[in-house]
PDB file of C-alpha atoms and ligand atoms in Angstrom:
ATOM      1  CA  UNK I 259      20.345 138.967 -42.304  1.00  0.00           C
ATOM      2  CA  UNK I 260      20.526 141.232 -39.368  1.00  0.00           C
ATOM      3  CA  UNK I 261      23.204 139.174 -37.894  1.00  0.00           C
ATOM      4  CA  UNK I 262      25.720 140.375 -40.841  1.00  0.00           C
ATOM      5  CA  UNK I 263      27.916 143.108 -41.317  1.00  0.00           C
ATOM      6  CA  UNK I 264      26.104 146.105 -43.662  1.00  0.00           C
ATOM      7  CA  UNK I 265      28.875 144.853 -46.151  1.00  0.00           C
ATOM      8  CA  UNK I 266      28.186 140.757 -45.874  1.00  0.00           C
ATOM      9  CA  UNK I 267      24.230 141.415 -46.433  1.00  0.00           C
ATOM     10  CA  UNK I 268      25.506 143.520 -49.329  1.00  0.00           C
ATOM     11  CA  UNK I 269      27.549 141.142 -51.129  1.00  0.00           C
ATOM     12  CA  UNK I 270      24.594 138.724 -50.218  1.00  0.00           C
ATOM     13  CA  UNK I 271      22.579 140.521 -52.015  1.00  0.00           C
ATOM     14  CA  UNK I 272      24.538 140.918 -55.034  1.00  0.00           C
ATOM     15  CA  UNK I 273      24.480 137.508 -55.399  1.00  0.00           C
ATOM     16  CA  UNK I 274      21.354 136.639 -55.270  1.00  0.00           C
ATOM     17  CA  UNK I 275      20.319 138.929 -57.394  1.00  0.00           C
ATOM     18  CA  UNK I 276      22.818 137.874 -59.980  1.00  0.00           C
ATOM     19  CA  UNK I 277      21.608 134.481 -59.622  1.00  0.00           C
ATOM     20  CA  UNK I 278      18.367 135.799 -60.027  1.00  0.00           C
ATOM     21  CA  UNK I 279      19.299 136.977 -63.391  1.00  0.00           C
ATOM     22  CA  UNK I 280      19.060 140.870 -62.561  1.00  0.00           C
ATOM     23  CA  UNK I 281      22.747 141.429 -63.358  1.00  0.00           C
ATOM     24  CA  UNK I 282      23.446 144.177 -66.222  1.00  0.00           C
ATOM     25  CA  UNK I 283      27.124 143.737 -66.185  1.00  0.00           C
ATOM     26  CA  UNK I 284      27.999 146.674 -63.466  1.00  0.00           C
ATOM     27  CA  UNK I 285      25.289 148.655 -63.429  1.00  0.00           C
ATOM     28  CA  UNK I 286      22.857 148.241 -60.939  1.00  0.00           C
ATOM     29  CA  UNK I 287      23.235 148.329 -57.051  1.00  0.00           C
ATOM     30  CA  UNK I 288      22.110 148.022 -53.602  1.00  0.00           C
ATOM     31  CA  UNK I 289      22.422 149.383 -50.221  1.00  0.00           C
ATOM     32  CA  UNK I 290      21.857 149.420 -46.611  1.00  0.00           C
ATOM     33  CA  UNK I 291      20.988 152.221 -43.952  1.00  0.00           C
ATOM     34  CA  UNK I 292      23.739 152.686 -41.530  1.00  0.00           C
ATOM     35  CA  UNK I 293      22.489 151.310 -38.050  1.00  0.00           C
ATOM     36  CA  UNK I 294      25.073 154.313 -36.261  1.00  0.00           C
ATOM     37  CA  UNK I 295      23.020 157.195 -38.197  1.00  0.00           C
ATOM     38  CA  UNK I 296      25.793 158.208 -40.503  1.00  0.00           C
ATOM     39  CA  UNK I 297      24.560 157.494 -44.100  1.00  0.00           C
ATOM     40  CA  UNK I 298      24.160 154.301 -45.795  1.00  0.00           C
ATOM     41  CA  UNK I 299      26.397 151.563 -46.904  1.00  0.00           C
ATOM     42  CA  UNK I 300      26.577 151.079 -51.396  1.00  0.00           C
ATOM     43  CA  UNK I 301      27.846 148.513 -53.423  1.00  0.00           C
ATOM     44  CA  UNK I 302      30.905 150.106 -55.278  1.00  0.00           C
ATOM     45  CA  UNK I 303      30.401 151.251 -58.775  1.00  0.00           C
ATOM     46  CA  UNK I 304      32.362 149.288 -61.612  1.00  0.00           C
ATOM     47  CA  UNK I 305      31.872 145.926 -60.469  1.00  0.00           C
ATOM     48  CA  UNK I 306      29.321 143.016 -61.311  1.00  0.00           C
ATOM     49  CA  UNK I 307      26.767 141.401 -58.860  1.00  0.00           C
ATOM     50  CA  UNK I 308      28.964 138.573 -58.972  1.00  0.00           C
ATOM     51  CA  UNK I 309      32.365 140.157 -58.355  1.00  0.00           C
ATOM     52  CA  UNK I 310      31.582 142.372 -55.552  1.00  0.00           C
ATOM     53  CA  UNK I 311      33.179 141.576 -52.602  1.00  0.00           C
ATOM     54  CA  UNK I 312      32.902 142.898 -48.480  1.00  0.00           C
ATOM     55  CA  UNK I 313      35.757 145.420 -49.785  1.00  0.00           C
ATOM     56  CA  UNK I 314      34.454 147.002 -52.274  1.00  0.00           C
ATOM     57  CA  UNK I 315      30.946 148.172 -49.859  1.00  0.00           C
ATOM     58  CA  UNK I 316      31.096 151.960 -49.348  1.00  0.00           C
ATOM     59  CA  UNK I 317      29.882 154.095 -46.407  1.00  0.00           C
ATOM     60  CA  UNK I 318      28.357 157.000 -47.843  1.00  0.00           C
ATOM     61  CA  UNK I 319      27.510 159.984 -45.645  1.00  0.00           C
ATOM     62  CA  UNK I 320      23.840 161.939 -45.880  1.00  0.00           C
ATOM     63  CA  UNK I 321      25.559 164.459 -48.256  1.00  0.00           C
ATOM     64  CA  UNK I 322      26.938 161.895 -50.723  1.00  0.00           C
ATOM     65  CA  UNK I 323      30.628 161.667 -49.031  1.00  0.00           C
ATOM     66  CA  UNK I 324      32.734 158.450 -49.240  1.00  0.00           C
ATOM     67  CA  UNK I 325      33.624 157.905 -45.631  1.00  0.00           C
ATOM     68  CA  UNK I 326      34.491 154.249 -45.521  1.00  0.00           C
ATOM     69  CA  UNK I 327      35.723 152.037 -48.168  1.00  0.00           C
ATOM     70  CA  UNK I 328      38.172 152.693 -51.505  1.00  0.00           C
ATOM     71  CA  UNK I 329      36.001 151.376 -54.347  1.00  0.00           C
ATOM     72  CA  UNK I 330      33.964 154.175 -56.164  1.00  0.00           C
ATOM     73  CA  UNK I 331      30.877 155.560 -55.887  1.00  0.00           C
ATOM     74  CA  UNK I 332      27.916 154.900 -58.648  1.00  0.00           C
ATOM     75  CA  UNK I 333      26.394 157.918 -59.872  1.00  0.00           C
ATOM     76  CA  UNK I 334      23.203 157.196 -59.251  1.00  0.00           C
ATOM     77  CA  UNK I 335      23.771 157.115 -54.905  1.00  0.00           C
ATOM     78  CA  UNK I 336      21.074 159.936 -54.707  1.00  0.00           C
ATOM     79  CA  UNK I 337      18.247 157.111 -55.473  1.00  0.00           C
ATOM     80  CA  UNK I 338      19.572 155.366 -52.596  1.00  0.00           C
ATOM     81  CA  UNK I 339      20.260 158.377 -50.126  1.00  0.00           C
ATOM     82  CA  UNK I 340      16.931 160.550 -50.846  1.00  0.00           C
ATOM     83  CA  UNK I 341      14.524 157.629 -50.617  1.00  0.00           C
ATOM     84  CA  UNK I 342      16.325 156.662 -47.112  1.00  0.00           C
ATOM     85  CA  UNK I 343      16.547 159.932 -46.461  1.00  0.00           C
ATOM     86  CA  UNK I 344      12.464 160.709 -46.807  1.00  0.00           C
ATOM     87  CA  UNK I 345      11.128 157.364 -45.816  1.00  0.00           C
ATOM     88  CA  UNK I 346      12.537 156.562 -42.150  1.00  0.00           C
ATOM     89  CA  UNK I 347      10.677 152.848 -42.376  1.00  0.00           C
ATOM     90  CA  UNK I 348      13.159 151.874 -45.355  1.00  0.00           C
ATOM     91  CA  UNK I 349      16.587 150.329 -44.383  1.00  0.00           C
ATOM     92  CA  UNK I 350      17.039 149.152 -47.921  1.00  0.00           C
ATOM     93  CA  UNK I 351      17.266 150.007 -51.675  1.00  0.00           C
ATOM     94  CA  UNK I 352      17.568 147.767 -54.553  1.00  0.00           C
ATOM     95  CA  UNK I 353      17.796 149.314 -57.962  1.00  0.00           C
ATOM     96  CA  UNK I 354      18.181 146.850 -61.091  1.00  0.00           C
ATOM     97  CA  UNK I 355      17.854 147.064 -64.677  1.00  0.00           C
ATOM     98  CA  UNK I 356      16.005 143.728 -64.802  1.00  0.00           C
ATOM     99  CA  UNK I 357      14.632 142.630 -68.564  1.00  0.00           C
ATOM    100  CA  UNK I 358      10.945 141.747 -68.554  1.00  0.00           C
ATOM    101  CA  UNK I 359      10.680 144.943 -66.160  1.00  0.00           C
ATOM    102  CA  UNK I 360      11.876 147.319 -68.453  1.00  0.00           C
ATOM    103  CA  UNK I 361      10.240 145.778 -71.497  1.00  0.00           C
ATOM    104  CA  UNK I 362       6.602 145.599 -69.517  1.00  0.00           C
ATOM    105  CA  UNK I 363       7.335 149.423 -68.386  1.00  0.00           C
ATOM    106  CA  UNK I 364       8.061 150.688 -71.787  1.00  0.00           C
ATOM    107  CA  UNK I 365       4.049 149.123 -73.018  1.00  0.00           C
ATOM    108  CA  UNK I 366       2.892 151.640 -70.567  1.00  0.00           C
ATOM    109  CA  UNK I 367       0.210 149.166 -69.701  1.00  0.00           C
ATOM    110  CA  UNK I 368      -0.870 149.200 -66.140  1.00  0.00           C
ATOM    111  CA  UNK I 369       0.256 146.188 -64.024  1.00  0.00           C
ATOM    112  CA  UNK I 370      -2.352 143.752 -62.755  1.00  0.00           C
ATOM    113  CA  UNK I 371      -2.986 141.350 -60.106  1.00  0.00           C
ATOM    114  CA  UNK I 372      -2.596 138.692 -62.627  1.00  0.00           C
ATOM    115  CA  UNK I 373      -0.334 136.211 -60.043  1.00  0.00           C
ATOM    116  CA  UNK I 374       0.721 136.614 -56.430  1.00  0.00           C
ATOM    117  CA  UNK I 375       4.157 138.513 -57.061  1.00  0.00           C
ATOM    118  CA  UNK I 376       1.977 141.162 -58.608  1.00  0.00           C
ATOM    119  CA  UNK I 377      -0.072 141.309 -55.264  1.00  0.00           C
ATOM    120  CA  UNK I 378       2.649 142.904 -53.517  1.00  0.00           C
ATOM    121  CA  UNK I 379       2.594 145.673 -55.701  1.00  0.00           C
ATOM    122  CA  UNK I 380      -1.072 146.572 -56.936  1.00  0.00           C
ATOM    123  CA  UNK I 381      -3.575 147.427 -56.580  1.00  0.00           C
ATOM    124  CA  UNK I 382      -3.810 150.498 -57.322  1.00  0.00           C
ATOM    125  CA  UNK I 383      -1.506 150.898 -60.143  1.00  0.00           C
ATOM    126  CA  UNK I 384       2.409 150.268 -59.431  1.00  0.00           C
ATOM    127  CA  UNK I 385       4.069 154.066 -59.246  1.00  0.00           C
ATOM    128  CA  UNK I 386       5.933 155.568 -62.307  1.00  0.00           C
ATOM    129  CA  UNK I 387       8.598 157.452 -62.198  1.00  0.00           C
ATOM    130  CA  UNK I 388       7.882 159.477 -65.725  1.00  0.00           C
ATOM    131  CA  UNK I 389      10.343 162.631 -65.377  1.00  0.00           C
ATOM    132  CA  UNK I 390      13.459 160.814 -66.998  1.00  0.00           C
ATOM    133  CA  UNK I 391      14.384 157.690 -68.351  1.00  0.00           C
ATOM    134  CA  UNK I 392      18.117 158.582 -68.242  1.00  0.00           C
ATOM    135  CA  UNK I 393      20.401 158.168 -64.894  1.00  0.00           C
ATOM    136  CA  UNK I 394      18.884 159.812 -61.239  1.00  0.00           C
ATOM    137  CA  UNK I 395      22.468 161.127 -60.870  1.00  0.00           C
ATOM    138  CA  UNK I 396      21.422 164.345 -58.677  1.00  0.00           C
ATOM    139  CA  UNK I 397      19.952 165.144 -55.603  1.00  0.00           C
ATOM    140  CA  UNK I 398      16.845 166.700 -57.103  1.00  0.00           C
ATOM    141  CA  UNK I 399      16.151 163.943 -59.124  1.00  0.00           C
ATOM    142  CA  UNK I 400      16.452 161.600 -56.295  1.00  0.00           C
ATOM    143  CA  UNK I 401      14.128 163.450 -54.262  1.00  0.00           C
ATOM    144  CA  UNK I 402      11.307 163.279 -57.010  1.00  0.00           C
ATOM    145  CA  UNK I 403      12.462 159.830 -57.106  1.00  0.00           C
ATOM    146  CA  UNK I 404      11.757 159.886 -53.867  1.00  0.00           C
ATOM    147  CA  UNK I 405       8.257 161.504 -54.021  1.00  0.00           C
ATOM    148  CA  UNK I 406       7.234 159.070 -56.658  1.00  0.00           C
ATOM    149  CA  UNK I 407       8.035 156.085 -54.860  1.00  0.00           C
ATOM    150  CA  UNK I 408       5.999 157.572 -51.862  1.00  0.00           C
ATOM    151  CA  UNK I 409       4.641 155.030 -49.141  1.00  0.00           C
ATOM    152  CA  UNK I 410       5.255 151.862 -51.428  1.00  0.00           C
ATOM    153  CA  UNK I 411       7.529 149.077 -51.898  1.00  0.00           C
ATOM    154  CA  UNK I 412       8.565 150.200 -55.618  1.00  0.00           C
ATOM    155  CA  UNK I 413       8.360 151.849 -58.600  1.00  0.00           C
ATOM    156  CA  UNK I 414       9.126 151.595 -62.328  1.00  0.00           C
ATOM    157  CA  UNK I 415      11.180 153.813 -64.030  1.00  0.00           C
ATOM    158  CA  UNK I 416      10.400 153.202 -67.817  1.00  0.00           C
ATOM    159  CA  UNK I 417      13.440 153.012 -70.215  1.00  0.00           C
ATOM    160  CA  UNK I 418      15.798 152.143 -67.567  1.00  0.00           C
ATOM    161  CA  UNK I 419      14.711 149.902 -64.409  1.00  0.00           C
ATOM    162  CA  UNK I 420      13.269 149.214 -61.467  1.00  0.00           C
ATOM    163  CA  UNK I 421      13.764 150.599 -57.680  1.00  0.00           C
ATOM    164  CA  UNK I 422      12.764 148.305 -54.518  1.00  0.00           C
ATOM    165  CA  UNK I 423      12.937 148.797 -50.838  1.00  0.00           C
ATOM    166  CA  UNK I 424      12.073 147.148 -47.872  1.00  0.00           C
ATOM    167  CA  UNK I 425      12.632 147.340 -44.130  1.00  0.00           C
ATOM    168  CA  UNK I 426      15.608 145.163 -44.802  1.00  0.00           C
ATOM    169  CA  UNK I 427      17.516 144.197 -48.085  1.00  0.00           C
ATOM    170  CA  UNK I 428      16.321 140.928 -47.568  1.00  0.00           C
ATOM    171  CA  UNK I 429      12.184 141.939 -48.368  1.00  0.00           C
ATOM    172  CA  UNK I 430      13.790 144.727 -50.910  1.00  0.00           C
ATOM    173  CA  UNK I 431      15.862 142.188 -52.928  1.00  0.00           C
ATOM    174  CA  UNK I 432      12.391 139.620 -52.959  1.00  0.00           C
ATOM    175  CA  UNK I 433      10.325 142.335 -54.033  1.00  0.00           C
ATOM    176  CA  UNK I 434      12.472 143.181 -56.972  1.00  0.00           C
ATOM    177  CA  UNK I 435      12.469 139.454 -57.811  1.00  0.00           C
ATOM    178  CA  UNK I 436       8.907 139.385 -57.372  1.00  0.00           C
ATOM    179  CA  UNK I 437       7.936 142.508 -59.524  1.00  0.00           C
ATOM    180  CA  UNK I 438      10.878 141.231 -62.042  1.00  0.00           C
ATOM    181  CA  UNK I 439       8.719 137.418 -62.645  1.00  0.00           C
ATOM    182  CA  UNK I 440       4.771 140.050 -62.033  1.00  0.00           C
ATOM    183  CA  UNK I 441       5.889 141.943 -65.039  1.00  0.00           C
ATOM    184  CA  UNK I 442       6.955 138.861 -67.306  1.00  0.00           C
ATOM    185  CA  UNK I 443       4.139 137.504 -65.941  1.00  0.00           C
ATOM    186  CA  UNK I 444       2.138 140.533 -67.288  1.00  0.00           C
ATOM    187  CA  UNK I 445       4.249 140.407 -70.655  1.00  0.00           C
ATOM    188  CA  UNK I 446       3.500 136.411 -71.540  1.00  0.00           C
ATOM    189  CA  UNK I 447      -0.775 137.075 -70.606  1.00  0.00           C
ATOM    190  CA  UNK I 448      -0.667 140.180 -72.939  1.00  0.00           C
ATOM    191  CA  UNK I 449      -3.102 143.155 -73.063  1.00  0.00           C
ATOM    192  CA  UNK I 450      -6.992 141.957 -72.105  1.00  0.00           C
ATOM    193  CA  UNK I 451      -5.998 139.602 -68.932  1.00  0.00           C
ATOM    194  CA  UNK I 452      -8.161 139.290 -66.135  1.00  0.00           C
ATOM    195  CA  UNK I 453      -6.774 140.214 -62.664  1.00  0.00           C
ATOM    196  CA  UNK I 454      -7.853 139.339 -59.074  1.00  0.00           C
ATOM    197  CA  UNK I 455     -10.569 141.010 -57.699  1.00  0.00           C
ATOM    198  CA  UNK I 456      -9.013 143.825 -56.031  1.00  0.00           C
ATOM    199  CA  UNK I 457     -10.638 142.571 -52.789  1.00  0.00           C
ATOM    200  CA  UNK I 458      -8.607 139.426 -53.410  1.00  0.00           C
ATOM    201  CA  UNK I 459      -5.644 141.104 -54.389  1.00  0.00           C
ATOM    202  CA  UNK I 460      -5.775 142.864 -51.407  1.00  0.00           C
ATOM    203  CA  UNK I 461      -6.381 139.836 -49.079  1.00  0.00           C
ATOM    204  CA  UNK I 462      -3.352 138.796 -50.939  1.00  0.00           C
ATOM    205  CA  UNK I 463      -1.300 141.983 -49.714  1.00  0.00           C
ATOM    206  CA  UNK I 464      -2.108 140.836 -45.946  1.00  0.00           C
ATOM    207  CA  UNK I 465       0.918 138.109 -46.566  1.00  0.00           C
ATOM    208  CA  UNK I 466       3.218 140.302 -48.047  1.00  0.00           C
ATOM    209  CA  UNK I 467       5.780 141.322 -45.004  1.00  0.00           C
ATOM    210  CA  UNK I 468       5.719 137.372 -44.292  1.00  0.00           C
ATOM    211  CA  UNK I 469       5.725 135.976 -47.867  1.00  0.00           C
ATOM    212  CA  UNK I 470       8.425 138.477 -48.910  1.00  0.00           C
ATOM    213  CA  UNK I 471      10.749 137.385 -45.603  1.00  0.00           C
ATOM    214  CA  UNK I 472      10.141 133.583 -46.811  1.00  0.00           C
ATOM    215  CA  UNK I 473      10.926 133.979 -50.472  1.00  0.00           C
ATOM    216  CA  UNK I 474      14.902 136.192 -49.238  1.00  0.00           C
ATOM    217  CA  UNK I 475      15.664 133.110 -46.575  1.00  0.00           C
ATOM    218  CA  UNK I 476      15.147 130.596 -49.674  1.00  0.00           C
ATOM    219  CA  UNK I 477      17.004 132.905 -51.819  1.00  0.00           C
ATOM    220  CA  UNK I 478      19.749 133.763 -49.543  1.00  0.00           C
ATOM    221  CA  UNK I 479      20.271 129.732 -49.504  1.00  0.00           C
ATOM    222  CA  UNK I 480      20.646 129.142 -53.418  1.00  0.00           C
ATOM    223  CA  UNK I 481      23.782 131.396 -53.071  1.00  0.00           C
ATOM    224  CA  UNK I 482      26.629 128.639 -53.042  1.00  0.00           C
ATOM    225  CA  UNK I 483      29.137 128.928 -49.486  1.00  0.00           C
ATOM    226  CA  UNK I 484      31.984 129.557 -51.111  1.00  0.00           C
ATOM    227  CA  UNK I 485      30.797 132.771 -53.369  1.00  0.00           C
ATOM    228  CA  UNK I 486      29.088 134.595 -50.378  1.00  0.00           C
TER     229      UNK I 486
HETATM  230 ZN1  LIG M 573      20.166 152.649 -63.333  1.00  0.00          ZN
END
């Protein structure tokens, strides 16, 4: 992944996560930091995960600015600049609307360890993002976004999605895959499963970095040559 342009990895991502079955038509999107310090790099708004192409990636500078790039901007950038912009480790934001994620959010159950996708998420308790369920489409909101999310990997925002992130898109589009098939997961065993032990959970966690790098190479190769 490193090897490719912020705008290859992007469309890379797009793909596999259409493939993936996180698409919801054109909303939804992903982004990189830039590497030269001056913002990040979006997928441009109006466009599917599998019609994006490397022209249609915007540069976006820390105050919002389109300084690369012609397509437009989605109106929910501040998720992606305020999380990058608090969390120095993160180099990557996915945010989908993804189906069994939504649905499980919306029970207000707690997830479990019930399988090891949900492993690299809890225990404790995945975060919730509970101040809106309608668009993060300011700064503000981004920044509590932000807050919520806090040292982990992801967060649910009930009645509208999910957000992911990662040291690289690569571990932030697994883990959205991976929290996607821990909340169906969740849905098909119903209320009064059993989880791990959270000392098996845990020793479950240990894998994550590695396990999350293995699952984006396999994913990166189910995207067919001539699409990416
Ligand atoms: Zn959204």
């Amino acid at each position: 992944m490193k090897d490719l342009s912020p705008q290859q990895q992007i469309v890379t991502a797009c793909r596999v996560l259409e493939i993936a079955g996180q698409a919801d038509m054109v909303w939804g999107h992903v982004s990189v930091r830039d590497q030269r310090g001056r913002g990040l790099w979006l997928k441009g708004s109006n466009l599917g995960f599998d019609e994006v192409q490397e022209r249609d990636v915007i540069l976006l500078s820390w105050e919002g600015e389109v300084i690369e790039g012609t397509a437009g901007r989605h109106v929910e950038y501040p998720i992606h600049l305020e999380i990058m912009r608090m969390r120095p480790d993160v180099n990557a934001v996915v945010h989908t609307h993804p189906l069994y994620s939504v649905a499980f959010a919306a029970t207000g159950r707690p997830l479990l360890a019930l399988s090891h996708e949900a492993c690299h998420f809890v225990p404790p308790d995945i975060a919730r993002f509970l101040e809106t369920g309608d668009l993060i489409r300011t700064p503000e909101l981004g920044q509590s976004l932000a807050h919520c999310l806090g040292e982990r990997n992801a967060v649910l925002i009930p009645h509208h999605g999910i957000v992911t992130v990662g040291s690289d898109l690569g571990r932030a589009v697994a883990a959205a895959t991976h929290l996607e098939r821990a909340c169906q997961i969740a849905l098909l065993a119903g209320e009064g499963a059993q989880p791990s032990s959270d000392e098996e959970a845990l020793r479950k966690r240990e894998r994550s970095d590695r396990h999350l790098t293995m699952a984006w190479e396999y994913l990166a190769r189910t995207v067919p040559k001539t699409l990416s």
